[in-house]
Short mmCIF file of C-alpha atoms in Angstrom, two decimals:
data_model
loop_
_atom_site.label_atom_id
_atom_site.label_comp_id
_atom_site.label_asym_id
_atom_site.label_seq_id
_atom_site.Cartn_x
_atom_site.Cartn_y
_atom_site.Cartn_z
CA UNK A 1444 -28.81 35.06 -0.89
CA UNK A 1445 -25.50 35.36 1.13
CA UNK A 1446 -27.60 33.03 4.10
CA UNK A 1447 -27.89 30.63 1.35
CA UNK A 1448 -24.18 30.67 -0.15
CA UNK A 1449 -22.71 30.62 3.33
CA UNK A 1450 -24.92 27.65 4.30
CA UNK A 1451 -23.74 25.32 1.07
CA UNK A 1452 -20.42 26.38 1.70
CA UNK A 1453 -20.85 25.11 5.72
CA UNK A 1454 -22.73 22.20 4.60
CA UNK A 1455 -19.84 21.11 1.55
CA UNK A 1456 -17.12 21.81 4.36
CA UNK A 1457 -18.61 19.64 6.66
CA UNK A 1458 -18.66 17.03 4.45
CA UNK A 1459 -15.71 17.23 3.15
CA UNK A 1460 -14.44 17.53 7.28
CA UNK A 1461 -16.71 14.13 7.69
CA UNK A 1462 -14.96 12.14 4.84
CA UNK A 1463 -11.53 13.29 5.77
CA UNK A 1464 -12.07 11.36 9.54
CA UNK A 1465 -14.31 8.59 7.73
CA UNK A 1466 -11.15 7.75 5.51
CA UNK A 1467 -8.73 8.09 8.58
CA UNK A 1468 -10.86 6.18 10.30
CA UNK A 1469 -10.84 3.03 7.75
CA UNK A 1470 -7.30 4.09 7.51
CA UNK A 1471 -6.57 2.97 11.11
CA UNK A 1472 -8.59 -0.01 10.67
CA UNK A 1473 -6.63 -1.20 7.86
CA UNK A 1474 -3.67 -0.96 9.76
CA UNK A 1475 -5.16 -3.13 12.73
CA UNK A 1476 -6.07 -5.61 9.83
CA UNK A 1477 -2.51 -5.93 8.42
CA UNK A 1478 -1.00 -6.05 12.09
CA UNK A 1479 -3.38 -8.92 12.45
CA UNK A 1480 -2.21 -10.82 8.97
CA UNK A 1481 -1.04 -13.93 10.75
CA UNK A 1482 -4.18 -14.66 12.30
CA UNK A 1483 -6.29 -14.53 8.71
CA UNK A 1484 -3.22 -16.49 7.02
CA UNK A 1485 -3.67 -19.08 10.07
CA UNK A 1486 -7.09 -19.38 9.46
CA UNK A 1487 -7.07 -19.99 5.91
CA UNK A 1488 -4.02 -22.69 6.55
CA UNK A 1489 -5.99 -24.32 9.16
CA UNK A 1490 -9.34 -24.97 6.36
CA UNK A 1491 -6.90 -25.96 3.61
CA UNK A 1492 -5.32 -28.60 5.96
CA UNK A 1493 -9.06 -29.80 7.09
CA UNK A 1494 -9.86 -30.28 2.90
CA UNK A 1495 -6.66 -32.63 2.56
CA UNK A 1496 -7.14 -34.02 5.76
CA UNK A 1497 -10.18 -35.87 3.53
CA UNK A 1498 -8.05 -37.35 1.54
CA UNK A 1499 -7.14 -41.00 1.63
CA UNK A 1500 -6.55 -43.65 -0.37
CA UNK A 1501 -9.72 -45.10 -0.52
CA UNK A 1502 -11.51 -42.24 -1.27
CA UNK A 1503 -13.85 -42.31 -4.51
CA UNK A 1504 -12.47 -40.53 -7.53
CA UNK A 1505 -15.57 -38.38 -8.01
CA UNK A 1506 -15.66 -37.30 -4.33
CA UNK A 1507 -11.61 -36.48 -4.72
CA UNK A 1508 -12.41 -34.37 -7.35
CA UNK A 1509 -15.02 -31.83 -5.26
CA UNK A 1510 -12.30 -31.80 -2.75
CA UNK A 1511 -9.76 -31.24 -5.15
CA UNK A 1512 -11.70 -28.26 -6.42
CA UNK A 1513 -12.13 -26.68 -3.31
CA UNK A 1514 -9.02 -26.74 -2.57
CA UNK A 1515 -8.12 -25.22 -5.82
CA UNK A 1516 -10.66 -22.34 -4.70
CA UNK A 1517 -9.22 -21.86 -1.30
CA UNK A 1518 -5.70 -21.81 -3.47
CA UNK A 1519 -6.72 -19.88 -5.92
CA UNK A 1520 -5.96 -15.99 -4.76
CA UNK A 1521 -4.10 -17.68 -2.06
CA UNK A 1522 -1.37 -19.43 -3.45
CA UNK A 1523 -0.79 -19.22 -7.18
CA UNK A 1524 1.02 -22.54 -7.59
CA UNK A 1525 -0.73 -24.80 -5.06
CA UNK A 1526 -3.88 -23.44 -7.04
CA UNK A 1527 -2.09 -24.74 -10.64
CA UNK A 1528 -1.23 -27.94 -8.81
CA UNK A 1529 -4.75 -29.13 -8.11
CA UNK A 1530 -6.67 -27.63 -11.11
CA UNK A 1531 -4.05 -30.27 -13.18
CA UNK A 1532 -4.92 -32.68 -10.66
CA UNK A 1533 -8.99 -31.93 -10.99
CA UNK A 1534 -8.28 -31.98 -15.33
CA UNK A 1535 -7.03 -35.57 -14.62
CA UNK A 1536 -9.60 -36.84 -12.42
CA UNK A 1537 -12.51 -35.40 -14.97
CA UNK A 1538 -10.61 -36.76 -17.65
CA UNK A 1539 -10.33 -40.28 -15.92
CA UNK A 1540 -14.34 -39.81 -15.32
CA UNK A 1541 -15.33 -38.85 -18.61
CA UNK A 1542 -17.44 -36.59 -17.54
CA UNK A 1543 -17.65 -33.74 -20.13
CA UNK A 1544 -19.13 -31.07 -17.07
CA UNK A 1545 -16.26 -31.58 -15.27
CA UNK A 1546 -13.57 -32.14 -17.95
CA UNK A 1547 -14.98 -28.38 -19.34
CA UNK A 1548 -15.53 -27.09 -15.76
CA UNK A 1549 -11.62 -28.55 -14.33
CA UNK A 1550 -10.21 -26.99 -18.20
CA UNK A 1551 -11.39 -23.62 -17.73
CA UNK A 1552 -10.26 -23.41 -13.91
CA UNK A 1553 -6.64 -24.44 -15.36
CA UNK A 1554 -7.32 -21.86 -18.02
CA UNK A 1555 -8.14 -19.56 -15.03
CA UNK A 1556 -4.88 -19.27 -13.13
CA UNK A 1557 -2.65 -19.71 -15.46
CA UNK A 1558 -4.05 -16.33 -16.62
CA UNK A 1559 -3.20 -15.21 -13.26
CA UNK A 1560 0.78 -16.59 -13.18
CA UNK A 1561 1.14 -15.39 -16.29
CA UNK A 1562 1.09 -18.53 -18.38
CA UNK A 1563 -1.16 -16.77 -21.22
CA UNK A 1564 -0.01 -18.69 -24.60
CA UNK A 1565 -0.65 -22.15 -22.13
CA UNK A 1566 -4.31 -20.46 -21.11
CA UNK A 1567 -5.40 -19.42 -24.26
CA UNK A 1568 -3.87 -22.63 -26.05
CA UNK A 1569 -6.81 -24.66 -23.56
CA UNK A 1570 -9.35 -22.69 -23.91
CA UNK A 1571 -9.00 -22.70 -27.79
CA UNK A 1572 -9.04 -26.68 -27.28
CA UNK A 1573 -11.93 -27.49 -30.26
CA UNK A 1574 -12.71 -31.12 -27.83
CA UNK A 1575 -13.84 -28.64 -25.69
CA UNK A 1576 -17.59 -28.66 -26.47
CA UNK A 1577 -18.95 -26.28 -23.61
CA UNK A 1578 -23.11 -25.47 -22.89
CA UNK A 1579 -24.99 -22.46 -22.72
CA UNK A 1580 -23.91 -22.18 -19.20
CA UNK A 1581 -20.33 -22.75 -19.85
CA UNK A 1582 -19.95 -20.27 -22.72
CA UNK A 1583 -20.71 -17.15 -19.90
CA UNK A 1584 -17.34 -18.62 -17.96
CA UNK A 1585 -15.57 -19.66 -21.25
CA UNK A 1586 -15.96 -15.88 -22.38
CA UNK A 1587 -14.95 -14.37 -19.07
CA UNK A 1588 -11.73 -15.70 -18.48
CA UNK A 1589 -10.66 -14.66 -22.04
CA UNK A 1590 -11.63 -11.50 -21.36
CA UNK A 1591 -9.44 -11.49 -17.77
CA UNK A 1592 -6.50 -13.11 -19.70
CA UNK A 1593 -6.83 -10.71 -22.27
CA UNK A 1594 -7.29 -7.85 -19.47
CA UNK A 1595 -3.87 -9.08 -17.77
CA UNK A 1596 -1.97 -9.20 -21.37
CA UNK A 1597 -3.39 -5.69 -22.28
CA UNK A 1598 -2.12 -4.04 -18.63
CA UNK A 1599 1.51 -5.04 -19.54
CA UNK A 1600 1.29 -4.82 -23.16
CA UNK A 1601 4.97 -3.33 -24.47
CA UNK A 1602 3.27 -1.07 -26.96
CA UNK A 1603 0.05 1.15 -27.97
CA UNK A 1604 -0.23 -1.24 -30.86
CA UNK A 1605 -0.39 -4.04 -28.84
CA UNK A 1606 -2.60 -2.87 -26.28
CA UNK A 1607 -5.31 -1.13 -28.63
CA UNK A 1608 -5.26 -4.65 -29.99
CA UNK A 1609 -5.93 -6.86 -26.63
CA UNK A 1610 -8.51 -4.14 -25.35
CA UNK A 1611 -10.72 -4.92 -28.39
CA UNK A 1612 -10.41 -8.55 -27.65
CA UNK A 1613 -11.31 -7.85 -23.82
CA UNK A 1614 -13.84 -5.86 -25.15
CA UNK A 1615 -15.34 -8.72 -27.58
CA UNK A 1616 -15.26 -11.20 -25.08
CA UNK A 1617 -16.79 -9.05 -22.72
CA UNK A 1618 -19.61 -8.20 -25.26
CA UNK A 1619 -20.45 -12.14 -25.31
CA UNK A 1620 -20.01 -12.85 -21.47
CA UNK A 1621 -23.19 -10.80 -20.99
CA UNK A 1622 -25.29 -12.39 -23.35
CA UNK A 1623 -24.39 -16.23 -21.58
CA UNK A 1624 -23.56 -15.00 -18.00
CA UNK A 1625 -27.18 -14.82 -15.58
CA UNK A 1626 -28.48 -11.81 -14.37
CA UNK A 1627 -28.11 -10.85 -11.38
CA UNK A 1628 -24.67 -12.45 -10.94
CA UNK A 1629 -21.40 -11.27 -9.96
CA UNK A 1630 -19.52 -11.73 -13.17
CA UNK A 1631 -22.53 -10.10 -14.95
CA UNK A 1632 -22.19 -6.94 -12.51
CA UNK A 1633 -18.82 -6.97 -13.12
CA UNK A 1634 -18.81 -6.98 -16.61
CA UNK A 1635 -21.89 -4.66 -17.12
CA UNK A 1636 -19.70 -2.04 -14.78
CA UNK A 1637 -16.89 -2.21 -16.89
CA UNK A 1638 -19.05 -1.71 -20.26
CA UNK A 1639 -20.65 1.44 -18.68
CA UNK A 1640 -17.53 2.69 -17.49
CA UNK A 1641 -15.80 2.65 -21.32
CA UNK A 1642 -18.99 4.33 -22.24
CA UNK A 1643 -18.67 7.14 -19.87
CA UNK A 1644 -21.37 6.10 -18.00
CA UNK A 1645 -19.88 6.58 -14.64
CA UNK A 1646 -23.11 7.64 -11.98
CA UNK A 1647 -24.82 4.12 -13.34
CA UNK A 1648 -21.69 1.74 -13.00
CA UNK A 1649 -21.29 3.15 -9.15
CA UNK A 1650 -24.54 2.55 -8.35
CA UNK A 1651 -24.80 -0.32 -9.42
CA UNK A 1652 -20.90 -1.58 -7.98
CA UNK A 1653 -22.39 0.13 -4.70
CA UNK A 1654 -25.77 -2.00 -4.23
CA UNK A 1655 -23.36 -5.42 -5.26
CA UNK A 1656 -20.88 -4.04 -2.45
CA UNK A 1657 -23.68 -3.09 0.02
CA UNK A 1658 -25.62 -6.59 -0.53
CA UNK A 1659 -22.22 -8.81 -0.53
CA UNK A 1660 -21.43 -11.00 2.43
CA UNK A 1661 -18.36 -10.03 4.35
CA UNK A 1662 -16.37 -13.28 3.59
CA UNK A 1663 -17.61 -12.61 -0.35
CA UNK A 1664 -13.84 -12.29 -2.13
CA UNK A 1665 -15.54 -10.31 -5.22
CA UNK A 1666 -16.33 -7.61 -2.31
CA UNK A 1667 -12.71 -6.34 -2.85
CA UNK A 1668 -13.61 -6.57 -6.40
CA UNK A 1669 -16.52 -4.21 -6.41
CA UNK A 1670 -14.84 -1.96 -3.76
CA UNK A 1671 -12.11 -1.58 -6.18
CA UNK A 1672 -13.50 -1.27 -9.65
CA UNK A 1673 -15.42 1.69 -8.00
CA UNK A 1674 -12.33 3.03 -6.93
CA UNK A 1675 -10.93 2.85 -10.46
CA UNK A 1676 -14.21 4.87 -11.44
CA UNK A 1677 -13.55 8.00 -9.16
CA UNK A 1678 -10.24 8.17 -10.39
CA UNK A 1679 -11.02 8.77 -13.39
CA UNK A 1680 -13.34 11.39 -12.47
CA UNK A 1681 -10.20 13.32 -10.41
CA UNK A 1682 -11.95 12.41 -7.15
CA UNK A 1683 -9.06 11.63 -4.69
CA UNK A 1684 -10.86 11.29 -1.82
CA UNK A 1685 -13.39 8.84 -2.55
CA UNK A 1686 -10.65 6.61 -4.76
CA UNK A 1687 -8.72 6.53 -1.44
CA UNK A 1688 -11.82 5.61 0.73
CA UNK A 1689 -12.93 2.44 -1.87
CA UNK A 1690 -9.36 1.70 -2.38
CA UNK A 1691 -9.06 0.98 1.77
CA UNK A 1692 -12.20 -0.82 1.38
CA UNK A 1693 -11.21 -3.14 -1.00
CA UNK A 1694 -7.83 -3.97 0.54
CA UNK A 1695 -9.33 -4.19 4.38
CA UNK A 1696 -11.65 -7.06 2.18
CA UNK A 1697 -8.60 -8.43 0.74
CA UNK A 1698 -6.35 -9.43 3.79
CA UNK A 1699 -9.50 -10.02 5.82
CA UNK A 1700 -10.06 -13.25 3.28
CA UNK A 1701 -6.30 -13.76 3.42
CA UNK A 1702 -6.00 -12.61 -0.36
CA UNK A 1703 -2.31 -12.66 -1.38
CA UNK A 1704 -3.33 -11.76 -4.83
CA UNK A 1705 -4.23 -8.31 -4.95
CA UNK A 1706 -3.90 -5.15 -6.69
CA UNK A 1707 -5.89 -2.70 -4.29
CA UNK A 1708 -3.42 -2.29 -1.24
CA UNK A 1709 -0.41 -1.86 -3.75
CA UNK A 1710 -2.33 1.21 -5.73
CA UNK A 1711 -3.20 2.43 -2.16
CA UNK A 1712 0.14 2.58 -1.27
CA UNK A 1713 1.15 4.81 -4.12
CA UNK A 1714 -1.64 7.33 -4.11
CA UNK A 1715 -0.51 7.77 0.04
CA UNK A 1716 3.04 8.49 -1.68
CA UNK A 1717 1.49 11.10 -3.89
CA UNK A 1718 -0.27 12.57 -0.91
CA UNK A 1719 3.19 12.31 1.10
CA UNK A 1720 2.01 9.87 3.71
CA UNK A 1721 5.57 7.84 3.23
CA UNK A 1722 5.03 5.63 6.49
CA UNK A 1723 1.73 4.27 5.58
CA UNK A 1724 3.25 3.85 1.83
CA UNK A 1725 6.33 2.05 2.85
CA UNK A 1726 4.10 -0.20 4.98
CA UNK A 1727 1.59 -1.04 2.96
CA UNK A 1728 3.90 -1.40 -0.09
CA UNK A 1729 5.98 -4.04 1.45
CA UNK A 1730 3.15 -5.91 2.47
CA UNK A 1731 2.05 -6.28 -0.92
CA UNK A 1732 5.20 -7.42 -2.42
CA UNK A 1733 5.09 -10.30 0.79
CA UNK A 1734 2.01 -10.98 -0.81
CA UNK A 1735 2.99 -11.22 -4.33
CA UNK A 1736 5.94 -13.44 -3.63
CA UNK A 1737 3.91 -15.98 -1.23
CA UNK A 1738 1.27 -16.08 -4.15
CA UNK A 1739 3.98 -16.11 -6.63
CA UNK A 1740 1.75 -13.45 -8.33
CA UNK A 1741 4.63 -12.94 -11.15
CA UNK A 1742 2.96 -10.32 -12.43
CA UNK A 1743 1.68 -8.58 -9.22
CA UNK A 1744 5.58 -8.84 -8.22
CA UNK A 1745 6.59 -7.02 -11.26
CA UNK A 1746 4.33 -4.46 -10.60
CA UNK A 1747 5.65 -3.66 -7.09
CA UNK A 1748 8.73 -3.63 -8.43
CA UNK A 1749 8.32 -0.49 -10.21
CA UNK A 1750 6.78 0.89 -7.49
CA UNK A 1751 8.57 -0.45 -4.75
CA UNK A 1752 12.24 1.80 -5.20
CA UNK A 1753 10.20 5.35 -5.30
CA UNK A 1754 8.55 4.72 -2.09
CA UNK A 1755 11.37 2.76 -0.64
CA UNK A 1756 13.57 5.93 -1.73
CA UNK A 1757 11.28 8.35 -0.76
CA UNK A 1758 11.36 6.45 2.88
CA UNK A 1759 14.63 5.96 3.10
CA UNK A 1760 15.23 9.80 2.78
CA UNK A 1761 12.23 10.51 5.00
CA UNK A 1762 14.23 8.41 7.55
CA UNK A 1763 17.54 10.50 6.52
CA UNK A 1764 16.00 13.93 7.17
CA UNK A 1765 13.88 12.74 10.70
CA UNK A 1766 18.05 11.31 11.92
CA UNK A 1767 19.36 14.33 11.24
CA UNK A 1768 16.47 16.21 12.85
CA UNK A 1769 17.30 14.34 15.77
CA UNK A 1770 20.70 14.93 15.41
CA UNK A 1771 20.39 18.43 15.52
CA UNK A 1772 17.43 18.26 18.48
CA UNK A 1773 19.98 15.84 20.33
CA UNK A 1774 22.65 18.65 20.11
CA UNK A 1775 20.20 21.23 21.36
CA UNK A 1776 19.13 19.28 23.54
CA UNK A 1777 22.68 18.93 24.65
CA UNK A 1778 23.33 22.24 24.72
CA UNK A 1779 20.20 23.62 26.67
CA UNK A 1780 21.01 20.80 29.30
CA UNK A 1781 24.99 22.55 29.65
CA UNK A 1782 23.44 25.73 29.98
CA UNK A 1783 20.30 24.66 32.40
CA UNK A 1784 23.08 23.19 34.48
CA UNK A 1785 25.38 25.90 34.42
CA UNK A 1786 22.34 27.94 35.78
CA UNK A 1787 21.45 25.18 38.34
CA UNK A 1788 25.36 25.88 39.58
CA UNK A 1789 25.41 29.17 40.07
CA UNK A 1790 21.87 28.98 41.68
CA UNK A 1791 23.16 26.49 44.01
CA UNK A 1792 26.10 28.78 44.95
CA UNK A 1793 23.56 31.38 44.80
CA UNK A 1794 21.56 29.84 47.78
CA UNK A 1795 24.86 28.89 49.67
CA UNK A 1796 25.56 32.85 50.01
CA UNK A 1797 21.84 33.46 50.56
CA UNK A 1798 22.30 30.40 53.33
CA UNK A 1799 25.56 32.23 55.19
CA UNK A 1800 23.70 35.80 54.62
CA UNK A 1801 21.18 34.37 56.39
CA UNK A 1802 22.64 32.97 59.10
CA UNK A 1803 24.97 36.08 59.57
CA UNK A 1804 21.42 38.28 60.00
CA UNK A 1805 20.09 35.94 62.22
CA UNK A 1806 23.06 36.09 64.32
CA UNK A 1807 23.35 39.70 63.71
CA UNK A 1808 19.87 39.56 65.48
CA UNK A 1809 20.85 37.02 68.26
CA UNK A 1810 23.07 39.81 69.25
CA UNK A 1811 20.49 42.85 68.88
CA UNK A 1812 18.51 41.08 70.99
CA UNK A 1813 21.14 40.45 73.71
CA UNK A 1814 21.88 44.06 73.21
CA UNK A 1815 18.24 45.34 73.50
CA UNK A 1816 18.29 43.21 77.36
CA UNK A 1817 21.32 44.61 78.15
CA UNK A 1818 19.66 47.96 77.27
CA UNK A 1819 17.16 47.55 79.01
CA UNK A 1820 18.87 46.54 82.17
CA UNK A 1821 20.82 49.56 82.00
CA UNK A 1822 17.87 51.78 81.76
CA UNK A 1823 16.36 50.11 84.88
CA UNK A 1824 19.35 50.74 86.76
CA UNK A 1825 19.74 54.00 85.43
CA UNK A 1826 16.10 54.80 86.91
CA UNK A 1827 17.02 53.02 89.95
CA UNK A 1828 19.59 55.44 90.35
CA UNK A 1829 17.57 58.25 89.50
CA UNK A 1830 15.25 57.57 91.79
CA UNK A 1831 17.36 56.85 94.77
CA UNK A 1832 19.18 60.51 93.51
CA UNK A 1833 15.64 61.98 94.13
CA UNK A 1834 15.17 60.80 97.29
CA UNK A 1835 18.70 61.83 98.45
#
């Protein structure tokens, strides 16, 4: 029984051990990615300037208007405004068409981002428009951007009243996404997760987030999405560890697909404040909020903003306490190096008596030796004269 106990206690410390260097591991590869941020950013410039490169004058309306929307989806978690810009500019060009796919299609893009900047009386005005007459198809779409608008207005809501009230809109709205969106679809997974999650259902909405994550492409951006909202899920079930590891995941996604509008590397960088990693914090913090204000997420700024002067403070003091560290090592330092040289100078004089001791023995010895030949000279004379003495 004790082989057994000591063997799940080896076996749960070694895992623990192995998620501890996975997460460091991701951890370091994160960093590499934001070190690397100019490179995505270039990249994403360089397809956006291809897409208005097709541009001209000549062009047909209805072939301006696919460009126009892909633009608008390069834009779109790119650059906030640019993204605003050419969903007005694809409303037009649908309108101009009279094409009532793309008038409903361009509408509830528009309806989209503004729900992102903030605009939520402008979004909510459109998609309340009654001309708006959209299909079965439509209705999944129409439903889920409430539900996100209504998501963003309940996250800053200014009282309980308030947000009780938008979370049973989001929750409506959610309820009649899934009966119009298709299944298996990424806005059905996501929504699906979300219901199981208010319904405690935690084990079901991760497995399901993980098989959408696993089966994603790499340049999918609702990757970050699923990497995050499973994040959000261990969280609430106290479990640091893995909340850190999806939260990495998600943001890695993010700046990989040149993402400035995100949520995931800003959260990150307040849980590695918690855990006192203020570097990594500071870092990733301030990246974020470059983020935010190239996306002129408005909302995603204010958020960092709250943030932003704990971990800034919290740096700032980190960077207070390491100076006068090195203050203090710089004086010892100091002082070790007077005393190391004071030591060096009297070994030095040290050696310069050992030096003239030395040479004083060995002419002490030049002169025993001349003594010892002079001895011995004597002593043959002296038997010389013995032995002539004998003879006499």
């Amino acid at each position: 029984m004790l082989r057994l106990r000591l063997f799940i206690l080896l076996l749960f410390f070694t895992k623990i051990v192995f998620a501890q260097d996975n997460t460091a591991n991701l951890l370091q590869e994160l960093d590499r990615t934001i070190a690397q941020q100019e490179l995505y950013s270039n990249q994403k410039e360089s397809k956006i300037t291809s897409l208005k490169a097709l541009i001209k004058d000549k062009t047909p309306e209805l072939q301006k208007q696919l460009i126009y929307q892909q633009l608008f989806n390069e834009y779109r978690l790119y650059k906030s405004d640019s993204a605003l810009v050419y969903a007005r500019k694809n409303v037009a060009i649908a309108t101009k068409l009279k094409n009532t796919r793309k008038i409903n299609q361009a509408n509830l893009d528009l309806a989209s981002i503004m729900g992102t900047l903030g605009m939520y009386k402008e979004a909510i005005d459109i998609l309340a428009n009654p001309t708006l007459d959209y299909n079965t198809a439509e209705k999944g779409s129409y439903y889920n951007i409430n539900r996100s608008i209504y998501g963003y207005m309940a996250d800053y809501a200014s009282s309980k009243y308030e947000k009780s009230r938008y979370l049973s809109f989001v929750q409506k709205y959610r309820d009649s996404a899934l009966l119009y969106i298709k299944n298996p679809s990424t806005e059905y997974t996501i929504n699906q997760s979300e219901a199981l999650i208010d319904k405690g259902k935690y084990e079901a909405a991760i497995q399901q987030l993980k098989i959408s994550f696993q089966t994603a492409k790499s340049n999918d951006p609702n990757r970050a999405v699923f990497a995050y909202i499973i994040s959000t899920i261990y969280q609430k079930k106290g479990a640091v560890s893995e909340q850190k590891k999806w939260l990495v995941l998600s943001a890695i996604s993010d700046l990989q697909l040149a993402k400035k509008e995100n949520i995931s590397l800003r959260n990150l960088a307040f849980l590695l404040y918690e855990e006192g990693d203020i570097d990594r914090s500071y870092l990733y913090i301030q990246r974020s909020l470059d983020d935010a204000l190239f996306c002129n997420a408005r909302l995603r700024t204010y958020e960092i903003s709250k943030m932003l002067p704990i971990i800034t403070g919290a740096y700032q003091q980190q960077n207070e306490t390491n100076k006068k560290q090195l203050i203090v090592f710089l004086i010892c330092l100091s002082f070790l190096t007077v005393i190391l040289l004071v030591a060096l100078l009297q070994l030095f004089k040290q050696m310069k008596r050992l030096k003239v001791a030395q040479k004083e023995i060995h002419d002490a010895n030049q002169q025993l030796v001349a003594l010892n030949l002079a001895l011995q000279t004597a002593n043959l004379a002296l038997n010389e004269t013995n032995n002539n003495l004998a003879e006499t």
